[in-house]
Short mmCIF file of C-alpha atoms in Angstrom, two decimals:
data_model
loop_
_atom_site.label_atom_id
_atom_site.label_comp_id
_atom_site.label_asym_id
_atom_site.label_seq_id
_atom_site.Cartn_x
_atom_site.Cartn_y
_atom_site.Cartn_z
CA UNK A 1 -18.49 10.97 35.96
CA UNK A 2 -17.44 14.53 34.60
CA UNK A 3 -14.58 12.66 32.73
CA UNK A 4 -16.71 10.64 31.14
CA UNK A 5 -19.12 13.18 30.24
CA UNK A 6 -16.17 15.81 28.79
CA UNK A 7 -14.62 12.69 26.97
CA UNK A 8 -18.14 12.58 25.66
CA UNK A 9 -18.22 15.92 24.55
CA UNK A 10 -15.01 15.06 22.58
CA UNK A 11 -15.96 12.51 20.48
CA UNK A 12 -18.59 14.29 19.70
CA UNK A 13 -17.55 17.90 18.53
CA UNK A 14 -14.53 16.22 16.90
CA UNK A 15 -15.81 12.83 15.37
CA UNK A 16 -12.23 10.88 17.28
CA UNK A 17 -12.24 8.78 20.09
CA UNK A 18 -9.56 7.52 22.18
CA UNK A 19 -9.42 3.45 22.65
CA UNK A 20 -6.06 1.80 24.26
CA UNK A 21 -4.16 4.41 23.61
CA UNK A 22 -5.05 4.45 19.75
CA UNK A 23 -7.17 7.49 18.19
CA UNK A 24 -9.81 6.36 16.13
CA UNK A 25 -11.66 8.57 13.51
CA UNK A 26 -15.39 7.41 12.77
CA UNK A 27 -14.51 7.80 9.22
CA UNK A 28 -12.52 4.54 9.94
CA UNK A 29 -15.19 2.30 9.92
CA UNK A 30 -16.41 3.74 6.67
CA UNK A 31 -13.14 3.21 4.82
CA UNK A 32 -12.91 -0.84 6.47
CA UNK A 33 -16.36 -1.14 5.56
CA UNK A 34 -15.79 -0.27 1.89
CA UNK A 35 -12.55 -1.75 1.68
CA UNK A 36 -14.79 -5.13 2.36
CA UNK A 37 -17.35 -4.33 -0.19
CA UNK A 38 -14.83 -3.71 -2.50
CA UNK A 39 -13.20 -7.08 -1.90
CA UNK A 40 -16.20 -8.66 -2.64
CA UNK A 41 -17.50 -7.60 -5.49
CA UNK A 42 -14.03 -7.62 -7.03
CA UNK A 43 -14.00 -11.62 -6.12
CA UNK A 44 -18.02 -12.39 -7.20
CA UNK A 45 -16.51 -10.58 -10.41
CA UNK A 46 -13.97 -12.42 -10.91
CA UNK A 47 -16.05 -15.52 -10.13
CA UNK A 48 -18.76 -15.13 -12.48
CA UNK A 49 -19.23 -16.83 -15.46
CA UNK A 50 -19.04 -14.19 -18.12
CA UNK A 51 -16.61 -11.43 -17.05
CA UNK A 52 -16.43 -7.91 -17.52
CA UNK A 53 -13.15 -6.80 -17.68
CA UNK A 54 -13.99 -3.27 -17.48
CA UNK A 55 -16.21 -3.80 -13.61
CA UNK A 56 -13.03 -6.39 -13.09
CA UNK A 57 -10.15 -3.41 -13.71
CA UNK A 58 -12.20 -0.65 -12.00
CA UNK A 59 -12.86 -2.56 -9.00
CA UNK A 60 -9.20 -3.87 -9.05
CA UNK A 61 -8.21 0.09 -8.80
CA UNK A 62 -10.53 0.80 -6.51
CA UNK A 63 -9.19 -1.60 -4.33
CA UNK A 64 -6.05 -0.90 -4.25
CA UNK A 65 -6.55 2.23 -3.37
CA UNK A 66 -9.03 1.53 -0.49
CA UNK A 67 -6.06 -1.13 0.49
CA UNK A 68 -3.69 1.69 0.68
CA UNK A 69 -5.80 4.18 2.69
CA UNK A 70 -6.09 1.04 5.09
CA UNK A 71 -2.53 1.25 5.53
CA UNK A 72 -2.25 4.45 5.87
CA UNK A 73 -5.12 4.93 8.31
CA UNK A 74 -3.65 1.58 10.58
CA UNK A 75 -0.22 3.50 10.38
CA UNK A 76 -1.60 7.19 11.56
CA UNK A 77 -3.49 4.96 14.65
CA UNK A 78 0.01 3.95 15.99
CA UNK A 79 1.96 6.92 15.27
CA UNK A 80 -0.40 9.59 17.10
#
């Protein structure tokens, strides 16, 4: 019970938590949840019947770079 409770105290003073041996970072979820968003609205723009290639382009951008931060981030949980 007091490891729980100090592993407790962890996660919450420093935002991480262990899981299988891979540290995860609460700021995680944000990125995968964006990343998602991102995905979508670039495909319902792309979709759509008239297009605007300027929402297209930026959202394009903005997912690539989301993409790369996933990679990143996946790459830092198995290296640590």
């Amino acid at each position: 019970m007091l490891i729980a409770a100090e592993a407790a105290k962890e996660v919450i003073s420093t935002g991480t938590f262990d899981l299988f041996g891979i540290t995860f970072d609460y700021f995680d979820l944000f990125v995968i949840a964006f990343t998602i968003l991102i995905a979508i609205g670039v495909i319902r723009s792309l979709l759509a019947k008239e297009q605007n290639k300027v929402a297209i382009g930026f959202g394009g951008v903005s997912l690539l770079v989301f993409l790369f931060m996933d990679v990143i981030m996946v790459q830092h949980w198995f290296s640590a």
